[in-house]
Coordinates of C-alpha atoms and ligand atoms in Angstrom, one line a residue:
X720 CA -6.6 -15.4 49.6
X721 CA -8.2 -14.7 46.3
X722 CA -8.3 -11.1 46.8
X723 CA -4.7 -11.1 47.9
X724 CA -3.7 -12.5 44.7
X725 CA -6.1 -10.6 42.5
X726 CA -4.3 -7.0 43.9
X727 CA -1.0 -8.7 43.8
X728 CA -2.0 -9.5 40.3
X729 CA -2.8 -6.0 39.2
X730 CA -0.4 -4.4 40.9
X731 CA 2.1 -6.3 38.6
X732 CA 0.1 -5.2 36.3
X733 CA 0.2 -2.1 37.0
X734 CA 3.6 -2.2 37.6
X735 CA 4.6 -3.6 34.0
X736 CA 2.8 -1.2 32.6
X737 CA 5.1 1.4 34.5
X738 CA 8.1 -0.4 33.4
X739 CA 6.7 -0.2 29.8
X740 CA 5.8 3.5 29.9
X741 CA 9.2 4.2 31.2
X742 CA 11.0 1.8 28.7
X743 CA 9.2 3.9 25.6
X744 CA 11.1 7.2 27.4
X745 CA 14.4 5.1 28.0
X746 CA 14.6 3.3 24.7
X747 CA 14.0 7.2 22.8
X748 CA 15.9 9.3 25.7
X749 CA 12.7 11.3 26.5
X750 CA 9.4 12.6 24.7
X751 CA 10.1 14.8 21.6
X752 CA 10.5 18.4 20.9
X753 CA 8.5 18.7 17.7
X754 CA 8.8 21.6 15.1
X755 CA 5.2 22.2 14.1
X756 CA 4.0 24.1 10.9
X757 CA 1.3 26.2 13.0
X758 CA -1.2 26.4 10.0
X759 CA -4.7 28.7 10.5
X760 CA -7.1 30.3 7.9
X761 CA -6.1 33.8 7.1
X762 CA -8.1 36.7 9.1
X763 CA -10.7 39.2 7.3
X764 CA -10.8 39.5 3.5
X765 CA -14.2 38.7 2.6
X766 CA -15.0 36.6 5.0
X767 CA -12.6 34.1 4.9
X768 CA -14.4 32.2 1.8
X769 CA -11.0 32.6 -0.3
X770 CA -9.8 29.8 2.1
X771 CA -6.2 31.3 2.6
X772 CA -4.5 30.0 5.4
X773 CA -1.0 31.5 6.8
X774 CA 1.6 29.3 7.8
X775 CA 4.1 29.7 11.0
X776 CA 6.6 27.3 12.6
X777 CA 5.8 26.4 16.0
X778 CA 7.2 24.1 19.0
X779 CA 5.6 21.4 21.0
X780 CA 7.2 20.1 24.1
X781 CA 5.5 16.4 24.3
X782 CA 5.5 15.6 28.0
X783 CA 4.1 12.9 30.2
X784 CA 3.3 15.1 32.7
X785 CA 2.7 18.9 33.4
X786 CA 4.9 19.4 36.1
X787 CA 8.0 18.0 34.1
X788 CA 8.9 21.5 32.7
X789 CA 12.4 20.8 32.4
X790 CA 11.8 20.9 28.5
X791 CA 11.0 24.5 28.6
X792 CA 14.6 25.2 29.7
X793 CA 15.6 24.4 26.1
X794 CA 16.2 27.3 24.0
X795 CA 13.8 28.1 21.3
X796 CA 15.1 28.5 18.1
X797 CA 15.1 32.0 16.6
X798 CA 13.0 31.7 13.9
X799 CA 10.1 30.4 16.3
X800 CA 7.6 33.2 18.0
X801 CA 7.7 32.4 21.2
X802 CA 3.9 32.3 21.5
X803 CA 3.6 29.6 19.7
X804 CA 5.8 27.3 21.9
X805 CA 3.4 24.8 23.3
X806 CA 3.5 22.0 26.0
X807 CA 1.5 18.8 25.4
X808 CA 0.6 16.5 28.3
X809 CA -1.3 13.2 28.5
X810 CA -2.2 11.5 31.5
X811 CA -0.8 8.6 32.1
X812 CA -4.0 6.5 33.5
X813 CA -2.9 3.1 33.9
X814 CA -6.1 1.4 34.1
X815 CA -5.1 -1.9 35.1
X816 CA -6.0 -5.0 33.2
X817 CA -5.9 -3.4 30.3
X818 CA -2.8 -5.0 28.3
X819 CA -2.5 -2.0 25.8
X820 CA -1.5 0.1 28.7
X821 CA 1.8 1.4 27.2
X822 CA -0.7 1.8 23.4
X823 CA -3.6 3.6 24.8
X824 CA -1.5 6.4 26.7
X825 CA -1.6 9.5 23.7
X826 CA 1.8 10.7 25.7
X827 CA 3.7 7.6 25.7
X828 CA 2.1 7.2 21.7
X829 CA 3.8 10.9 21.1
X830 CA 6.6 9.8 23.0
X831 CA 7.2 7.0 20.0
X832 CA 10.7 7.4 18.8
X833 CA 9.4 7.3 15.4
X834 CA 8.5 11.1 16.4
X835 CA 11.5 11.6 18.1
X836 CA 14.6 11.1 15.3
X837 CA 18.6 11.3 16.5
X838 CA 19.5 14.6 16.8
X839 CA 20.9 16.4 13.0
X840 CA 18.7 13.3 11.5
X841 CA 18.0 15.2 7.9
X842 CA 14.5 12.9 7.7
X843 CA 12.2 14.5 10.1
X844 CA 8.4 13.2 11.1
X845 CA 5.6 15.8 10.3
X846 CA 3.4 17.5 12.4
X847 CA 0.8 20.5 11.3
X848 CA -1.4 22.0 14.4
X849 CA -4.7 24.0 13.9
X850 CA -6.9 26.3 15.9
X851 CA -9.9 24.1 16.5
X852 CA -13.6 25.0 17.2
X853 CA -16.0 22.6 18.9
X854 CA -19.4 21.9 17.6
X855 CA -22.3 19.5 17.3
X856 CA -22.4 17.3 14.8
X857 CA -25.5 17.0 12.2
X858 CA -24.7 13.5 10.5
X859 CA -27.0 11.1 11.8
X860 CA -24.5 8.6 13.6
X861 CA -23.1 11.8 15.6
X862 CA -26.0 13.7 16.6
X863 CA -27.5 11.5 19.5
X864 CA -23.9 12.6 21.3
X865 CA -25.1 16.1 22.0
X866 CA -29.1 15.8 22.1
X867 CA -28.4 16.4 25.6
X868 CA -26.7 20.0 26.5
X869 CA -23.6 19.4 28.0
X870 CA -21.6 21.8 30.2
X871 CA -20.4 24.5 27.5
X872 CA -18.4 26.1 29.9
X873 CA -15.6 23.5 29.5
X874 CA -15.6 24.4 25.6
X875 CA -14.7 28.0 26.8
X876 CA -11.1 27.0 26.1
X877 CA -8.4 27.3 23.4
X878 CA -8.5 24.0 21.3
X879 CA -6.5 22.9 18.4
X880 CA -6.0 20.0 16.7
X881 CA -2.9 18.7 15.5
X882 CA -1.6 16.0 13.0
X883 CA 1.5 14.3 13.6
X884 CA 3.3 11.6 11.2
X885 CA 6.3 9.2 12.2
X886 CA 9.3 9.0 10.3
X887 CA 8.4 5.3 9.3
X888 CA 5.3 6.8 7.8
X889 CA 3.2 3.4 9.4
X890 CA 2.3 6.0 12.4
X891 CA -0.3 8.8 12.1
X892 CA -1.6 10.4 15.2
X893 CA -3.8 12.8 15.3
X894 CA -4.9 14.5 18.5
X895 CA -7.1 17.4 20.2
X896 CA -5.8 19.3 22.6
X897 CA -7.7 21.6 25.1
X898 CA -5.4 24.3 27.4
X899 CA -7.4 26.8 29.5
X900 CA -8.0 30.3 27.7
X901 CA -4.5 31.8 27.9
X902 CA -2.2 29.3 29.1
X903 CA 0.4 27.7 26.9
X904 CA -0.4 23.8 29.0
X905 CA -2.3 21.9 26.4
X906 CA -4.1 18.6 27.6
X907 CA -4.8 15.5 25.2
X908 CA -8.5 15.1 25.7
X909 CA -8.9 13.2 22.4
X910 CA -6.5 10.9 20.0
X911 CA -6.7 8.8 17.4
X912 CA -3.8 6.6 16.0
X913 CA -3.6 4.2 13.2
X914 CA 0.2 2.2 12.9
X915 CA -0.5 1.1 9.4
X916 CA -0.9 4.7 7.4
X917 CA 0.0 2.3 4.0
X918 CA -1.9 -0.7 4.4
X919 CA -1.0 -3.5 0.9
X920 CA -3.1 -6.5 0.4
X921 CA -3.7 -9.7 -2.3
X922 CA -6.9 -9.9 -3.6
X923 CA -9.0 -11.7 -1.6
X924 CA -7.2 -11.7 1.5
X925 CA -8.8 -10.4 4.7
X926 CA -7.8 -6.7 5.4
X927 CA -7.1 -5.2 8.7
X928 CA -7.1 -1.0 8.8
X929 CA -5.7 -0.4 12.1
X930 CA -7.7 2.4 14.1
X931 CA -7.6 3.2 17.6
X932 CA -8.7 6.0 19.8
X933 CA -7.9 7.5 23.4
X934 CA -9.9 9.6 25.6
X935 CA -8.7 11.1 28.2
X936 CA -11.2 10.0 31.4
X937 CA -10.9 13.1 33.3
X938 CA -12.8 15.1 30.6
X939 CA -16.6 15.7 31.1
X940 CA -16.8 14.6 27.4
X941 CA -15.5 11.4 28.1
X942 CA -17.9 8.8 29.0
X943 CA -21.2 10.4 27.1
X944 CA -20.5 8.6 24.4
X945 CA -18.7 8.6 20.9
X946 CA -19.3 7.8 17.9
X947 CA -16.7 6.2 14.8
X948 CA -16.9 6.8 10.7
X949 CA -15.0 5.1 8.4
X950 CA -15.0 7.0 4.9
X951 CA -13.4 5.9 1.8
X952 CA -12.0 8.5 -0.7
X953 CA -10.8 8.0 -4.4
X954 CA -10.3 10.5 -7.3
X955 CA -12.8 12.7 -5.3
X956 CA -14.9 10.3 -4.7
X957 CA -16.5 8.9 -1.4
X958 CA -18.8 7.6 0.7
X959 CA -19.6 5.8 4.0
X960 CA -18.1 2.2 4.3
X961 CA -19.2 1.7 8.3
X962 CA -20.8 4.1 10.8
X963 CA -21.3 3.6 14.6
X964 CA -23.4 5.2 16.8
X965 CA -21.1 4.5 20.1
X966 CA -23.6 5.9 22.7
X967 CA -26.7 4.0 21.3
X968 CA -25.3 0.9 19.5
X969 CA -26.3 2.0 16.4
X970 CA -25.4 1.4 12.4
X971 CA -25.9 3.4 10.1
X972 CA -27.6 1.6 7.0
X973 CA -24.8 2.8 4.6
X974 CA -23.1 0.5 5.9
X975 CA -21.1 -1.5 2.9
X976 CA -20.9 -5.4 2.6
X977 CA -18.4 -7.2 3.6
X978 CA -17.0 -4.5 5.9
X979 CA -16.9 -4.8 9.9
X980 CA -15.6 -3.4 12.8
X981 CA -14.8 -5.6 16.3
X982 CA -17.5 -3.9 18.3
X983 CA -15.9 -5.4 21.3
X984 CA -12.5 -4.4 21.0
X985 CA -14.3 -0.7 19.8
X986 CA -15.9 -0.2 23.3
X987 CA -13.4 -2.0 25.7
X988 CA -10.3 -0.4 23.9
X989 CA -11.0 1.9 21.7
X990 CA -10.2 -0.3 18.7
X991 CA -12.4 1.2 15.7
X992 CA -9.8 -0.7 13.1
X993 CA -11.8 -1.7 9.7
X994 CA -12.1 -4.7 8.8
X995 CA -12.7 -5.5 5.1
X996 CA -13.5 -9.5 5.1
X997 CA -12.2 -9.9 1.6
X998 CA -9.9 -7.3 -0.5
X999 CA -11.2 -6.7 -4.1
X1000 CA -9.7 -4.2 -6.3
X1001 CA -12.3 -1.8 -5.8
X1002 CA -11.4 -1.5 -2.3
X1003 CA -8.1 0.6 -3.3
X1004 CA -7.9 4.6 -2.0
X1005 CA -8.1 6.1 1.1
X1006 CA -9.6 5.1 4.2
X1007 CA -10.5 8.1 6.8
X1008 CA -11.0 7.3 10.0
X1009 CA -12.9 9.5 12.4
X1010 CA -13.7 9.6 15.9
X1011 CA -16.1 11.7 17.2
X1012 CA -16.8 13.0 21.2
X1013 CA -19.3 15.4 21.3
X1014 CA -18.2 18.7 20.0
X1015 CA -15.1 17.2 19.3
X1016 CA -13.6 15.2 16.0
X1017 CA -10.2 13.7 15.4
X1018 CA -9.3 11.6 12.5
X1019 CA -6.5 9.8 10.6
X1020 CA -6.7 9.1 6.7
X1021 CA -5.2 5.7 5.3
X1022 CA -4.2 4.4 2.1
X1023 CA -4.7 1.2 0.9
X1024 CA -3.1 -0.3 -2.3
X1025 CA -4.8 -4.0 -3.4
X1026 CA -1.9 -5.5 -5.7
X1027 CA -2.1 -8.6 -7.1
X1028 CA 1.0 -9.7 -9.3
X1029 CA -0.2 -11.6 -12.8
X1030 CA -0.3 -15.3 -13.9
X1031 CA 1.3 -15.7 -16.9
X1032 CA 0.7 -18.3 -19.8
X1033 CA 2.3 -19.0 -22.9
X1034 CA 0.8 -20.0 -26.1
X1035 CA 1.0 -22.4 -28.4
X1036 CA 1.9 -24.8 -26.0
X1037 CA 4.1 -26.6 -26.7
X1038 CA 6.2 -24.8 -29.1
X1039 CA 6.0 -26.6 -32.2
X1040 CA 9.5 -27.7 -33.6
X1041 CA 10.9 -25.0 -35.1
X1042 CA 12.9 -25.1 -38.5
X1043 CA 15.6 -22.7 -39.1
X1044 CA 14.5 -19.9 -41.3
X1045 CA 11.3 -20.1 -40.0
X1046 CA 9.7 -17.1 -38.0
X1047 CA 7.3 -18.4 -34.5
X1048 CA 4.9 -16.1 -33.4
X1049 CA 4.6 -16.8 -29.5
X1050 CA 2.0 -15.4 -27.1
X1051 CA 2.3 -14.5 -24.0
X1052 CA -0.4 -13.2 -21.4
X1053 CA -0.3 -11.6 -18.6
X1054 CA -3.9 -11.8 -16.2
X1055 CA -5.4 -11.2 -13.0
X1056 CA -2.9 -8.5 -11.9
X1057 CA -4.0 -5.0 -10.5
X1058 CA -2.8 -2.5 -10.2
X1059 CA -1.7 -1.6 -13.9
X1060 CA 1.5 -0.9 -13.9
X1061 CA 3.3 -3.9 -15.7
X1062 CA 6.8 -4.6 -17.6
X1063 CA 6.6 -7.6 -20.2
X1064 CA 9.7 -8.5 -21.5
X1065 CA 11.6 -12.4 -23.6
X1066 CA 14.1 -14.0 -22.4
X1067 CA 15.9 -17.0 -23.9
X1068 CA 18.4 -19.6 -22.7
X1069 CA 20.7 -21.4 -24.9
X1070 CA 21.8 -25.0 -24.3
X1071 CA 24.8 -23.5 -23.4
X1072 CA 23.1 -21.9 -20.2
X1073 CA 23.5 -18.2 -20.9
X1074 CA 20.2 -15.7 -20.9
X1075 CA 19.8 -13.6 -23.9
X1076 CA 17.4 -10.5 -23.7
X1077 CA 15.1 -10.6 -26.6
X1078 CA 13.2 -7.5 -25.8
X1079 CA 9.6 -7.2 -24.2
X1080 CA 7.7 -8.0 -28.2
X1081 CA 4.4 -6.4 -29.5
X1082 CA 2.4 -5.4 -26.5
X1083 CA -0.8 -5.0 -26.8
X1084 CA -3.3 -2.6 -24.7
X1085 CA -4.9 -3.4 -21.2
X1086 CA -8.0 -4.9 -20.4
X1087 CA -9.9 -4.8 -17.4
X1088 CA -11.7 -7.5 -16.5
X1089 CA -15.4 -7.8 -14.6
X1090 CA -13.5 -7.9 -10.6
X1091 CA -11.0 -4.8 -11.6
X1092 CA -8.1 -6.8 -12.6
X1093 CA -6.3 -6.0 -15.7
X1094 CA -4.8 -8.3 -18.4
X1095 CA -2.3 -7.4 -21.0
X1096 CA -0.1 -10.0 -23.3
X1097 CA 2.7 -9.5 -25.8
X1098 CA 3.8 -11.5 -28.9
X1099 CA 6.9 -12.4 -29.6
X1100 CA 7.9 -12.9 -33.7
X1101 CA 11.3 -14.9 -33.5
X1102 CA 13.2 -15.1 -37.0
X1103 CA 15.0 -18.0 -36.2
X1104 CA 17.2 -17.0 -39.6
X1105 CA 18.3 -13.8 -37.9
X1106 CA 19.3 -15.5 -34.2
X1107 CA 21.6 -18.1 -33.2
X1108 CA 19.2 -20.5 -31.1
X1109 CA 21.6 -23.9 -31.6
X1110 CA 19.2 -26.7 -31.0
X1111 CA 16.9 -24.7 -29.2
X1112 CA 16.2 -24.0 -25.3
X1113 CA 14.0 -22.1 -23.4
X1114 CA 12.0 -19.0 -24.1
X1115 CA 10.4 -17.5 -20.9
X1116 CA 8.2 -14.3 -20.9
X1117 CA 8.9 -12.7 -18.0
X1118 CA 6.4 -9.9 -16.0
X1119 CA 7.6 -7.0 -13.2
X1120 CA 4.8 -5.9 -11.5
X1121 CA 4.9 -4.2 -7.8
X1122 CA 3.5 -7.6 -6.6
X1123 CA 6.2 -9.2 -7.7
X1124 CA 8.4 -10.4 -10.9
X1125 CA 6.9 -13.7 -12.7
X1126 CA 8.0 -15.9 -15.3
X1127 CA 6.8 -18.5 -18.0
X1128 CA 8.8 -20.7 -20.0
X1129 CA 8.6 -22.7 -22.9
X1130 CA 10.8 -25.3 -24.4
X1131 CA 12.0 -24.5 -28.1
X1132 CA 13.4 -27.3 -30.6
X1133 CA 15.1 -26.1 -33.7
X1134 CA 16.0 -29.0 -36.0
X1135 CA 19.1 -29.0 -38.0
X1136 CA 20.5 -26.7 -36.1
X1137 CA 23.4 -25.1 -37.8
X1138 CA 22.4 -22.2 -40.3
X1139 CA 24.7 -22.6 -43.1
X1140 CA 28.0 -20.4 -43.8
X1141 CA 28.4 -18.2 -47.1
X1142 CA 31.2 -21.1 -48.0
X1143 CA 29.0 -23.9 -47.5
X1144 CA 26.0 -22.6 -49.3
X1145 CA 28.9 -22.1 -52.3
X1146 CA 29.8 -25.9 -51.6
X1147 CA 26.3 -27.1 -51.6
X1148 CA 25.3 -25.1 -54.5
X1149 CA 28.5 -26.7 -56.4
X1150 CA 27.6 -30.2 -55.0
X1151 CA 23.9 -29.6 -56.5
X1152 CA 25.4 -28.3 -59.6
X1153 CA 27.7 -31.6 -60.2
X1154 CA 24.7 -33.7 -58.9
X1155 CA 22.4 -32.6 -61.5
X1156 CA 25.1 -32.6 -64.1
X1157 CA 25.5 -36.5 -63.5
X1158 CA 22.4 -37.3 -63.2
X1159 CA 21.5 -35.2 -66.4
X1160 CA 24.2 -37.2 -68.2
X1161 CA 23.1 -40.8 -66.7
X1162 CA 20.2 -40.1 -67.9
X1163 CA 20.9 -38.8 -71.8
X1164 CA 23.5 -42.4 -72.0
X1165 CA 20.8 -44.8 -70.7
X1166 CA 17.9 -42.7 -73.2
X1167 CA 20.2 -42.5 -76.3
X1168 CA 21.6 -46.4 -75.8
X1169 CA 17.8 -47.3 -75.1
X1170 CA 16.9 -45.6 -78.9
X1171 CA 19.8 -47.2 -80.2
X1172 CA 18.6 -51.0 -79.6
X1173 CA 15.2 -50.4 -80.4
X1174 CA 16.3 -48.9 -83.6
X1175 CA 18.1 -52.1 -84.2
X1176 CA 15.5 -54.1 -83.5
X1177 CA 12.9 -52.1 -85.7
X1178 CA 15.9 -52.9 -88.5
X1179 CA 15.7 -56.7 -87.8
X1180 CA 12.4 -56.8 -88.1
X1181 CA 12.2 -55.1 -91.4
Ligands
NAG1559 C1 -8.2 -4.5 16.9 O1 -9.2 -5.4 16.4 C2 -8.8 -6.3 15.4 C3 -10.0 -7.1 15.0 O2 -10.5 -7.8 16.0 C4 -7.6 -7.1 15.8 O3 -7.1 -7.9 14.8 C5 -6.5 -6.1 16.2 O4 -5.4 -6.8 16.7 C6 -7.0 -5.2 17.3 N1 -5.9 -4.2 17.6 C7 -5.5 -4.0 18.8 C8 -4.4 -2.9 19.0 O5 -6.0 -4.6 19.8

């Protein structure tokens, strides 16, 4: 009874995974018809150390399978050599269980309608196939896949390697293909895929690089083991972050901290995505994935931006009152953002409610601070003479940064708040004018009556 529902299990399974594999053909009409650029190093001419390559156009018929040559029927274009018209076939191996079935199939992957635009689309996914040569690999956490000679007769094949991008740019593919010497029918033996080809994180948040790799089961270099490198790759820089030994469970000491792969998922699925526990701003650049086989490599190169948008603080805080006439100097700083690419710019708002650009101030230079991110600031010098504040409102410095647009605001009190006209300046100094002209006379009567009595009195007396 259990086994009864344990094949009735799979076979839905099975079956689903059918479905799905047909739903991926349905939903795009069928597998794509790519235009390749056919790319391989330039014969003779001193050996080839000039590294010039020619270029040709090329065509790939993607199929799910080889007898399904109804592809071929369609007309090559003119500007194509017709020996470089190729057919690429997967297997489709629906090992049961597994739930990726639809994910793990290099055809169906190929046959992702991000490869396969409308027809006259101008946007069209890129794709760049090479002869390829299979060797052994010296680095350490490769080697232990060929100590033991393999059958070389199955290398005694035309292989290439190709490099396909969807027009979403998330999905990069890149695939080895075997077909026997002579024939045209190439077989997926190896392919690695990555959906997230532009990968953005906050500082500090856990990263996920996604990485995964197919083999096809039917080759003898399946199933002797494989092996996975994860490189990182800035301004010509690099170095390991993770390698794996696949056939004897094996890091490599290079390995950097805080960086992990899920060795589980790696040899039940193929997953070899990199996991990066915590994002710091050092960990932006490329990412190259690579999967080795023995003799064979395929690999997919990843970019990943940290960006962290800034917090923002204005200073003095409070604004002291502000008298009119009076120029404010008022900071603002902008920390903890990377990367450094940031607009700083004043704002205020009136009692009335409308925003007034008051341009983005002094700012000052970068600084970089001890975990990568960056800090900038600008001052603001606002002649209150020279605007017309009112009472006063709010002055907000605001940031645009590719993490986002921040602000900061700051409440500004002006006391008597009306600068005075041309006439009223006329009337005030008229007003002072008359004021001091009374109390100049006031003064002289009281003084020259007060004289007067003691002069009397200095009379009495005498
Ligand atoms: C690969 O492994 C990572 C980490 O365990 C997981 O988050 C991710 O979903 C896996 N990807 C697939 C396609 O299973």
């Amino acid at each position: 009874m259990t086994n009864f529902s344990t094949i009735y299990k799979l076979s839905l399974v099975a079956l689903t995974c059918f479905f799905q594999v047909l739903l991926v053909e349905a939903s795009t009409g069928s597998c794509p018809v790519l235009e390749c650029w056919f790319v391989q190093e330039k014969a003779g001419r001193g050996g080839g150390l000039t590294g010039a390559t020619t270029q040709e156009k090329s065509l790939l018929h993607v199929q799910t399978d080889a007898q399904s040559h109804d592809a071929a029927s369609q007309k090559t274009p003119a500007d194509i050599n017709p020996d470089r018209v190729y057919f690429v076939t997967g297997h489709i191996f629906i090992s049961a269980p597994s739930e990726l079935c639809d994910e793990a199939d290099p055809a169906a992957t190929l046959c992702h309608h991000s490869l396969n635009p409308p027809r006259g689309s101008i946007k069209k996914p890129q794709c760049e196939i090479n002869p390829f040569l299979p060797q052994p690999s010296t680095l350490t956490w490769v080697a232990s896949l060929t100590d033991s000679a393999l059958s070389p007769i199955y290398l005694e094949a035309e292989w290439f390697s190709s490099a396909f991008q969807g027009l979403n740019e998330q999905l990069g593919i890149s695939t080895i293909t075997r077909a026997p010497t002579g024939s045209k029918e190439h077989n997926v033996i190896l392919s690695v895929t990555s959906k997230t080809l532009s990968v953005k994180s906050r500082l500090g948040e856990p990263v996920l690089l996604d990485c995964g790799f197919w083999t096809d089961p039917s080759s003898p270099l399946s199933g002797s083991g494989f092996a996975v490198e994860w490189r990182y790759q800035f301004r010509g820089n690099g170095r390991v972050v993770v390698a794996y030994d696949g056939k004897r469970d094996r890091l490599a000491d290079t390995q950097e901290e805080g960086a992990t792969l899920d060795f589980e998922g790696l040899h039940e699925k193929g997953n070899a995505s990199l996991i990066l526990q915590e994002a710091k701003v050092r960990h932006s650049g490329t990412y190259i994935c690579s999967v080795y086989l023995p003799y064979l490599l395929a690999q997919v190169a990843l970019d990943l931006e940290i960006v962290e948008p800034p917090s923002l603080s204005i200073h003095p805080s409070p604004l002291p009152l502000a008298v009119p006439g009076q120029t404010l100097n008022i900071l603002c700083e902008a920390s903890g953002f990377a990367p450094l690419s940031l607009d700083l710019s004043w704002e205020f708002k009136g009692a009335d409610g409308k925003s007034r650009p008051l341009g983005s101030g002094s700012v000052t230079g970068h600084r970089q601070t001890w975990d990568g991110t960056y800090s900038q600031s600008t001052r603001l010098e606002l002649d209150t003479s020279k605007l017309d504040l009112g009472t006063g409102g709010e002055i907000t410095c605001m940031a645009v940064h590719p993490g986002g647009t921040r602000r900061a605001s700051a409440t500004l009190n002006v006391i008597g708040f009306s600068t005075p006209s041309i006439e009223d300046s006329m009337a005030m100094v008229g007003v002072a004018l008359v004021l001091y002209g009374l109390i100049k006379f006031v003064s002289w009567t009281f003084s020259s009556s007060g004289s007067d009595e003691t002069d009397q009195q200095d009379k009495k007396e005498k």
